[in-house]
């Protein structure tokens, strides 16, 4: 329920993906897989991978600068930076602090948040609350990942799925009736074991043995995560719509987390919307976790898919397990 009379919206979007491209043919040479399997089971044709000298903050910085350049918003105007990521540059300092330094946002507070592929939705929800309560005025929310650094390239179950990239939005106060109308977040820690990076944290610090056992790479029970995803995508979107008194029939455009076309199709079916109202770029980038929705939103915006007054729904799910959805009445605030 909206508690205050301020309203927060997205006033700029930006993104960046590294140039290096890994095609399905590349994986045919490295693991026991083939292009037909990957396309029919996931919809992915290629994904991006950062080089060894590039870290998550480098991608995040470029996405942030892209959003700032498009909107004319200067670094000094930004008063908070939130970076959603599961692949931070370091344990600490946070990736958000590195971005703050890189862009020269000297007046900004900065922190990272970890909600896996739902991270951007969590970040957007926090930014919405801070703006509505008047705590901050211009917030940079970034979803950024270099999943190529934590993917086991010998494991065909996971290596074909993930890619690198970053998306950014600038959020600020907007006029009544526009911007974020409602959000919905959720988590089920009971099922956290389905998608993990077991070693390198305080539970299992790095040792020679953990490295030998390949415990510093993503581990996933794909089919269980799949079952969860096809249930939660539609449910979360409907909850967020309900929170602002709207229904699935009101959706003008859907930007779902880009994990797998079959998961997106199941959400489309449940929400009963036509495919031309749904943005899909998983074929080009694979699953970029916290960056997926943010990059898709920027591409949808650049391709002029979003018109003033449109009800735009963003929805994602991921490790934790977590999920998150947001309903926005869109307005283009471009210069
Ligand atoms: O953002 C959240 C992150 N995670 C996800 O979104 C992942 C959600 N899950 C999925 O997208 C799907 O479960 C996958 C794409 C990962 C797998 O598709 P599936 O239809 O659920 O396949 P499956 O896991 O049931 O595996 C079917 C078969 C298995 O072989 P057997 O045991 O039936 O002989 C796998 O070993 O496919 C095999 N397989 C592969 N075959 C060729 C798994 N990966 C590959 C591969 N190439 N890359």
Short mmCIF file of C-alpha atoms and ligand atoms in Angstrom, two decimals:
data_model
loop_
_atom_site.label_atom_id
_atom_site.label_comp_id
_atom_site.label_asym_id
_atom_site.label_seq_id
_atom_site.Cartn_x
_atom_site.Cartn_y
_atom_site.Cartn_z
CA UNK A 1 0.00 0.00 0.00
CA UNK A 2 1.31 3.49 -0.89
CA UNK A 3 1.99 5.38 2.35
CA UNK A 4 3.25 8.77 1.24
CA UNK A 5 2.39 11.32 -1.38
CA UNK A 6 5.72 11.18 -3.21
CA UNK A 7 6.02 8.94 -6.28
CA UNK A 8 9.15 7.29 -7.62
CA UNK A 9 9.87 6.42 -11.22
CA UNK A 10 12.58 5.39 -13.62
CA UNK A 11 13.85 8.49 -15.37
CA UNK A 12 16.72 6.91 -17.31
CA UNK A 13 17.99 3.48 -18.35
CA UNK A 14 21.38 2.25 -19.54
CA UNK A 15 23.26 -0.96 -20.16
CA UNK A 16 26.53 -2.49 -21.21
CA UNK A 17 27.57 -5.99 -22.25
CA UNK A 18 31.14 -7.13 -22.97
CA UNK A 19 32.03 -7.81 -26.61
CA UNK A 20 33.40 -11.36 -26.30
CA UNK A 21 30.65 -13.74 -27.45
CA UNK A 22 30.37 -17.45 -26.67
CA UNK A 23 28.15 -19.21 -29.20
CA UNK A 24 26.48 -22.59 -28.78
CA UNK A 25 29.01 -23.92 -31.29
CA UNK A 26 31.77 -22.94 -28.84
CA UNK A 27 30.19 -25.24 -26.21
CA UNK A 28 29.81 -28.06 -28.73
CA UNK A 29 33.61 -28.14 -28.77
CA UNK A 30 34.12 -27.96 -25.00
CA UNK A 31 31.35 -30.10 -23.40
CA UNK A 32 28.95 -32.87 -24.45
CA UNK A 33 26.15 -30.69 -25.82
CA UNK A 34 24.77 -29.42 -29.11
CA UNK A 35 23.14 -26.33 -30.55
CA UNK A 36 19.73 -28.00 -31.02
CA UNK A 37 19.55 -29.11 -27.37
CA UNK A 38 20.51 -25.68 -26.07
CA UNK A 39 18.06 -23.82 -28.29
CA UNK A 40 15.13 -26.18 -27.72
CA UNK A 41 15.61 -26.37 -23.91
CA UNK A 42 16.64 -22.77 -23.21
CA UNK A 43 16.23 -20.51 -26.26
CA UNK A 44 19.83 -19.33 -25.83
CA UNK A 45 21.94 -18.84 -28.96
CA UNK A 46 24.88 -16.95 -27.50
CA UNK A 47 26.04 -15.13 -24.39
CA UNK A 48 28.73 -12.58 -23.48
CA UNK A 49 31.80 -13.21 -21.35
CA UNK A 50 34.11 -10.56 -19.88
CA UNK A 51 37.85 -10.97 -20.40
CA UNK A 52 40.16 -11.79 -17.50
CA UNK A 53 40.95 -8.13 -16.78
CA UNK A 54 37.30 -7.08 -16.53
CA UNK A 55 35.33 -7.24 -13.29
CA UNK A 56 31.67 -6.62 -12.44
CA UNK A 57 32.32 -2.99 -11.44
CA UNK A 58 33.72 -2.27 -14.92
CA UNK A 59 30.46 -3.39 -16.55
CA UNK A 60 28.37 -1.65 -13.87
CA UNK A 61 30.27 1.61 -14.38
CA UNK A 62 29.68 1.56 -18.14
CA UNK A 63 25.96 0.85 -17.70
CA UNK A 64 25.69 3.69 -15.15
CA UNK A 65 27.52 6.17 -17.40
CA UNK A 66 25.23 5.13 -20.27
CA UNK A 67 22.11 5.96 -18.21
CA UNK A 68 23.64 9.24 -17.00
CA UNK A 69 24.65 10.28 -20.51
CA UNK A 70 21.19 9.56 -21.93
CA UNK A 71 19.45 11.55 -19.17
CA UNK A 72 21.96 14.37 -18.64
CA UNK A 73 22.08 13.57 -14.93
CA UNK A 74 25.44 14.42 -13.41
CA UNK A 75 27.38 12.26 -11.01
CA UNK A 76 27.13 14.82 -8.18
CA UNK A 77 23.32 14.68 -8.34
CA UNK A 78 23.20 10.99 -7.45
CA UNK A 79 22.74 10.44 -3.72
CA UNK A 80 22.59 6.63 -3.53
CA UNK A 81 24.06 3.78 -5.57
CA UNK A 82 22.69 0.24 -5.18
CA UNK A 83 24.43 -2.59 -7.02
CA UNK A 84 22.63 -5.94 -7.16
CA UNK A 85 25.11 -8.71 -7.89
CA UNK A 86 26.21 -12.23 -6.96
CA UNK A 87 29.61 -11.63 -8.56
CA UNK A 88 31.05 -8.63 -6.67
CA UNK A 89 34.63 -7.60 -7.47
CA UNK A 90 35.66 -8.45 -3.88
CA UNK A 91 34.22 -9.66 -0.59
CA UNK A 92 34.67 -6.00 0.27
CA UNK A 93 34.80 -3.12 -0.58
CA UNK A 94 31.41 -3.29 -2.23
CA UNK A 95 31.06 -3.07 -6.00
CA UNK A 96 28.78 -0.06 -5.43
CA UNK A 97 31.65 1.82 -3.73
CA UNK A 98 33.92 1.07 -6.70
CA UNK A 99 31.25 2.39 -9.09
CA UNK A 100 30.86 5.48 -6.88
CA UNK A 101 34.58 6.18 -7.26
CA UNK A 102 34.64 5.39 -11.00
CA UNK A 103 31.79 7.76 -11.90
CA UNK A 104 32.74 10.44 -9.35
CA UNK A 105 29.41 10.35 -7.48
CA UNK A 106 30.96 12.11 -4.48
CA UNK A 107 27.61 12.83 -2.82
CA UNK A 108 26.32 9.26 -2.99
CA UNK A 109 26.04 6.57 -0.35
CA UNK A 110 26.68 3.13 -1.84
CA UNK A 111 25.96 -0.50 -1.05
CA UNK A 112 25.60 -3.90 -2.70
CA UNK A 113 22.65 -6.22 -2.31
CA UNK A 114 22.44 -9.93 -3.02
CA UNK A 115 19.18 -11.47 -4.10
CA UNK A 116 20.56 -13.39 -7.10
CA UNK A 117 18.47 -13.00 -10.25
CA UNK A 118 15.80 -11.08 -8.29
CA UNK A 119 18.42 -8.54 -7.18
CA UNK A 120 17.39 -5.79 -9.56
CA UNK A 121 13.76 -6.04 -8.38
CA UNK A 122 14.91 -5.87 -4.76
CA UNK A 123 17.07 -2.83 -5.61
CA UNK A 124 14.24 -1.08 -7.41
CA UNK A 125 11.91 -1.70 -4.46
CA UNK A 126 14.40 -0.23 -1.98
CA UNK A 127 14.98 2.79 -4.22
CA UNK A 128 11.22 3.31 -4.56
CA UNK A 129 10.84 3.35 -0.75
CA UNK A 130 13.76 5.74 -0.20
CA UNK A 131 12.41 8.21 -2.77
CA UNK A 132 8.83 8.06 -1.49
CA UNK A 133 10.03 8.73 2.04
CA UNK A 134 12.22 11.61 0.85
CA UNK A 135 15.44 10.05 2.17
CA UNK A 136 17.18 10.15 -1.22
CA UNK A 137 16.32 12.02 -4.43
CA UNK A 138 18.27 10.40 -7.27
CA UNK A 139 19.21 6.76 -6.97
CA UNK A 140 21.26 4.68 -9.34
CA UNK A 141 20.10 1.04 -9.29
CA UNK A 142 22.40 -1.33 -11.14
CA UNK A 143 22.16 -5.06 -11.83
CA UNK A 144 25.60 -6.30 -12.87
CA UNK A 145 27.24 -9.69 -13.22
CA UNK A 146 30.33 -11.44 -14.50
CA UNK A 147 28.90 -14.93 -14.08
CA UNK A 148 31.60 -16.26 -16.43
CA UNK A 149 33.93 -15.99 -13.40
CA UNK A 150 31.86 -18.43 -11.30
CA UNK A 151 30.58 -20.83 -13.93
CA UNK A 152 32.12 -24.29 -14.20
CA UNK A 153 32.96 -24.56 -17.89
CA UNK A 154 33.24 -28.34 -17.55
CA UNK A 155 29.61 -28.69 -16.33
CA UNK A 156 27.21 -28.86 -19.28
CA UNK A 157 24.20 -28.48 -16.95
CA UNK A 158 25.13 -24.89 -16.10
CA UNK A 159 27.88 -23.52 -18.35
CA UNK A 160 25.63 -23.02 -21.36
CA UNK A 161 23.12 -20.93 -19.41
CA UNK A 162 24.93 -17.92 -18.02
CA UNK A 163 26.38 -14.69 -19.42
CA UNK A 164 27.85 -11.34 -18.35
CA UNK A 165 26.39 -7.83 -18.53
CA UNK A 166 25.07 -4.84 -16.63
CA UNK A 167 21.95 -2.70 -16.67
CA UNK A 168 21.28 0.53 -14.80
CA UNK A 169 18.37 2.82 -14.05
CA UNK A 170 18.20 6.22 -12.40
CA UNK A 171 15.16 6.59 -10.15
CA UNK A 172 13.77 9.91 -8.93
CA UNK A 173 10.53 11.57 -7.83
CA UNK A 174 7.95 11.72 -10.63
CA UNK A 175 4.42 13.12 -10.92
CA UNK A 176 1.46 11.33 -9.37
CA UNK A 177 0.04 8.47 -11.45
CA UNK A 178 3.39 7.60 -13.03
CA UNK A 179 6.39 5.57 -11.98
CA UNK A 180 6.35 2.61 -9.62
CA UNK A 181 2.75 1.77 -8.69
CA UNK A 182 3.55 -1.30 -6.61
CA UNK A 183 6.14 -3.99 -6.00
CA UNK A 184 6.09 -7.46 -4.49
CA UNK A 185 9.12 -9.33 -3.11
CA UNK A 186 9.40 -12.81 -1.65
CA UNK A 187 11.81 -15.51 -0.56
CA UNK A 188 11.88 -19.18 0.35
CA UNK A 189 15.14 -19.94 2.15
CA UNK A 190 14.08 -23.57 2.59
CA UNK A 191 14.89 -24.22 -1.05
CA UNK A 192 18.17 -22.28 -1.11
CA UNK A 193 20.21 -25.43 -1.71
CA UNK A 194 18.80 -25.72 -5.24
CA UNK A 195 21.08 -22.95 -6.53
CA UNK A 196 24.32 -22.20 -4.71
CA UNK A 197 27.96 -21.18 -4.84
CA UNK A 198 29.11 -23.39 -1.96
CA UNK A 199 32.69 -22.31 -1.22
CA UNK A 200 34.48 -19.05 -0.63
CA UNK A 201 32.17 -17.72 2.08
CA UNK A 202 32.28 -18.15 5.88
CA UNK A 203 30.55 -21.57 5.76
CA UNK A 204 33.23 -23.06 3.56
CA UNK A 205 36.27 -20.80 3.27
CA UNK A 206 38.61 -21.37 0.34
CA UNK A 207 41.05 -24.26 0.79
CA UNK A 208 43.06 -26.34 -1.62
CA UNK A 209 40.40 -29.04 -1.22
CA UNK A 210 37.45 -26.76 -2.05
CA UNK A 211 39.25 -25.67 -5.20
CA UNK A 212 40.04 -29.28 -6.13
CA UNK A 213 36.37 -30.20 -5.59
CA UNK A 214 35.25 -27.30 -7.85
CA UNK A 215 33.17 -25.86 -5.03
CA UNK A 216 33.80 -22.25 -6.13
CA UNK A 217 31.48 -22.67 -9.08
CA UNK A 218 27.70 -22.41 -9.44
CA UNK A 219 25.80 -25.58 -8.59
CA UNK A 220 22.17 -25.93 -9.59
CA UNK A 221 19.35 -28.45 -9.62
CA UNK A 222 18.02 -27.17 -12.94
CA UNK A 223 14.74 -29.03 -13.14
CA UNK A 224 13.70 -28.11 -9.56
CA UNK A 225 14.53 -24.44 -10.18
CA UNK A 226 12.57 -24.72 -13.42
CA UNK A 227 9.46 -25.99 -11.59
CA UNK A 228 9.72 -23.16 -9.07
CA UNK A 229 10.22 -20.58 -11.83
CA UNK A 230 7.18 -21.51 -13.91
CA UNK A 231 4.98 -21.24 -10.81
CA UNK A 232 6.40 -18.06 -9.31
CA UNK A 233 6.77 -15.81 -12.36
CA UNK A 234 3.03 -15.48 -12.97
CA UNK A 235 2.19 -15.52 -9.25
CA UNK A 236 4.63 -12.71 -8.38
CA UNK A 237 3.45 -10.55 -11.27
CA UNK A 238 -0.19 -11.00 -10.19
CA UNK A 239 0.66 -10.13 -6.56
CA UNK A 240 2.35 -6.88 -7.60
CA UNK A 241 -0.62 -6.00 -9.83
CA UNK A 242 -3.02 -6.77 -6.97
CA UNK A 243 -0.99 -4.43 -4.70
CA UNK A 244 -1.98 -1.49 -6.90
CA UNK A 245 -5.49 -2.62 -7.76
CA UNK A 246 -4.69 -3.81 -11.29
CA UNK A 247 -5.24 -7.13 -13.07
CA UNK A 248 -3.27 -9.15 -15.59
CA UNK A 249 -5.54 -7.77 -18.35
CA UNK A 250 -4.08 -4.33 -17.60
CA UNK A 251 -0.53 -5.29 -18.60
CA UNK A 252 0.71 -3.42 -21.68
CA UNK A 253 4.26 -4.76 -21.60
CA UNK A 254 6.06 -7.51 -19.69
CA UNK A 255 9.80 -7.59 -19.03
CA UNK A 256 10.57 -10.95 -17.40
CA UNK A 257 13.84 -12.28 -16.04
CA UNK A 258 15.70 -13.81 -18.97
CA UNK A 259 16.61 -17.33 -17.87
CA UNK A 260 14.92 -19.60 -20.38
CA UNK A 261 12.32 -19.05 -23.12
CA UNK A 262 10.24 -21.95 -21.79
CA UNK A 263 9.98 -20.21 -18.41
CA UNK A 264 9.02 -16.94 -20.10
CA UNK A 265 6.40 -18.77 -22.20
CA UNK A 266 4.82 -20.27 -19.10
CA UNK A 267 4.47 -16.79 -17.57
CA UNK A 268 2.97 -15.50 -20.80
CA UNK A 269 0.43 -18.34 -20.74
CA UNK A 270 -0.55 -17.75 -17.12
CA UNK A 271 -0.83 -13.99 -17.55
CA UNK A 272 -2.72 -14.51 -20.83
CA UNK A 273 -0.84 -11.81 -22.73
CA UNK A 274 0.18 -11.87 -26.34
CA UNK A 275 3.82 -12.59 -27.16
CA UNK A 276 4.35 -9.23 -28.86
CA UNK A 277 3.89 -7.58 -25.46
CA UNK A 278 6.81 -9.50 -23.94
CA UNK A 279 10.45 -8.58 -24.21
CA UNK A 280 12.88 -11.42 -24.86
CA UNK A 281 16.65 -11.15 -25.34
CA UNK A 282 17.76 -14.37 -23.60
CA UNK A 283 18.73 -15.67 -27.06
CA UNK A 284 21.52 -13.04 -27.26
CA UNK A 285 22.77 -12.94 -23.68
CA UNK A 286 21.72 -16.06 -21.77
CA UNK A 287 20.92 -15.62 -18.09
CA UNK A 288 22.74 -12.58 -16.65
CA UNK A 289 21.18 -12.97 -13.19
CA UNK A 290 20.70 -9.53 -11.56
CA UNK A 291 21.57 -7.82 -14.86
CA UNK A 292 18.94 -9.59 -16.98
CA UNK A 293 15.85 -7.49 -16.25
CA UNK A 294 17.88 -4.26 -16.18
CA UNK A 295 19.46 -4.90 -19.59
CA UNK A 296 16.11 -6.03 -21.05
CA UNK A 297 14.45 -2.86 -19.73
CA UNK A 298 17.10 -0.65 -21.34
CA UNK A 299 16.83 -2.50 -24.67
CA UNK A 300 13.02 -2.33 -24.59
CA UNK A 301 13.30 1.40 -23.88
CA UNK A 302 15.86 1.94 -26.67
CA UNK A 303 13.67 -0.01 -29.11
CA UNK A 304 10.73 2.26 -28.18
CA UNK A 305 8.62 -0.64 -26.94
CA UNK A 306 7.46 1.41 -23.92
CA UNK A 307 4.96 4.20 -24.46
CA UNK A 308 3.83 6.93 -22.08
CA UNK A 309 1.01 5.59 -19.90
CA UNK A 310 1.84 1.91 -20.50
CA UNK A 311 1.51 -0.47 -17.57
CA UNK A 312 4.87 -2.21 -17.58
CA UNK A 313 5.43 -5.27 -15.39
CA UNK A 314 8.92 -6.46 -14.45
CA UNK A 315 9.24 -9.89 -12.83
CA UNK A 316 12.08 -12.15 -11.81
CA UNK A 317 13.08 -15.15 -9.71
CA UNK A 318 16.36 -16.66 -8.63
CA UNK A 319 18.69 -18.09 -6.01
CA UNK A 320 17.75 -17.79 -2.38
CA UNK A 321 15.21 -18.73 -3.54
CA UNK A 322 13.86 -15.26 -4.20
CA UNK A 323 11.37 -13.51 -6.43
CA UNK A 324 10.28 -9.98 -7.16
CA UNK A 325 7.91 -8.03 -9.37
CA UNK A 326 7.14 -4.40 -10.02
CA UNK A 327 4.37 -2.49 -11.78
CA UNK A 328 5.26 0.80 -13.44
CA UNK A 329 3.12 3.30 -15.27
CA UNK A 330 5.75 4.21 -17.82
CA UNK A 331 6.74 7.68 -18.95
CA UNK A 332 9.69 8.59 -21.12
CA UNK A 333 11.77 11.25 -19.40
CA UNK A 334 14.43 11.43 -22.12
CA UNK A 335 16.08 14.77 -22.92
O1 LIG B 1 17.85 -17.48 -12.92
C1 LIG B 1 17.68 -18.67 -12.18
C2 LIG B 1 18.73 -19.63 -12.63
N1 LIG B 1 18.32 -20.88 -13.13
C3 LIG B 1 17.41 -21.17 -14.07
O2 LIG B 1 16.65 -20.39 -14.52
C4 LIG B 1 17.40 -22.58 -14.56
C5 LIG B 1 16.06 -23.20 -14.61
N2 LIG B 1 16.12 -24.50 -15.25
C6 LIG B 1 16.22 -24.66 -16.59
O3 LIG B 1 16.23 -23.69 -17.34
C7 LIG B 1 16.23 -26.06 -17.13
O4 LIG B 1 15.96 -26.96 -16.09
C8 LIG B 1 17.57 -26.46 -17.82
C9 LIG B 1 17.72 -25.69 -19.13
C10 LIG B 1 18.73 -26.17 -16.91
C11 LIG B 1 17.55 -27.95 -18.16
O5 LIG B 1 16.43 -28.27 -18.95
P1 LIG B 1 15.48 -29.50 -18.54
O6 LIG B 1 14.49 -29.63 -19.61
O7 LIG B 1 14.97 -29.22 -17.15
O8 LIG B 1 16.47 -30.71 -18.55
P2 LIG B 1 16.88 -31.68 -17.34
O9 LIG B 1 17.65 -30.96 -16.32
O10 LIG B 1 15.68 -32.43 -16.93
O11 LIG B 1 17.87 -32.64 -18.10
C12 LIG B 1 17.48 -33.43 -19.19
C13 LIG B 1 18.68 -34.14 -19.76
C14 LIG B 1 19.60 -34.76 -18.70
O12 LIG B 1 20.05 -36.00 -19.20
P3 LIG B 1 19.44 -37.38 -18.66
O13 LIG B 1 19.76 -37.39 -17.19
O14 LIG B 1 17.95 -37.28 -18.92
O15 LIG B 1 20.15 -38.41 -19.46
C15 LIG B 1 20.77 -33.82 -18.65
O16 LIG B 1 21.97 -34.45 -18.29
O17 LIG B 1 19.48 -33.20 -20.48
C16 LIG B 1 20.85 -33.36 -20.08
N3 LIG B 1 21.55 -32.09 -20.24
C17 LIG B 1 22.12 -31.74 -21.41
N4 LIG B 1 22.18 -32.33 -22.61
C18 LIG B 1 22.83 -31.66 -23.59
C19 LIG B 1 21.75 -31.13 -19.32
N5 LIG B 1 22.46 -30.13 -19.87
C20 LIG B 1 22.70 -30.48 -21.15
C21 LIG B 1 23.37 -29.85 -22.22
N6 LIG B 1 23.42 -30.48 -23.41
N7 LIG B 1 23.96 -28.65 -22.07
#
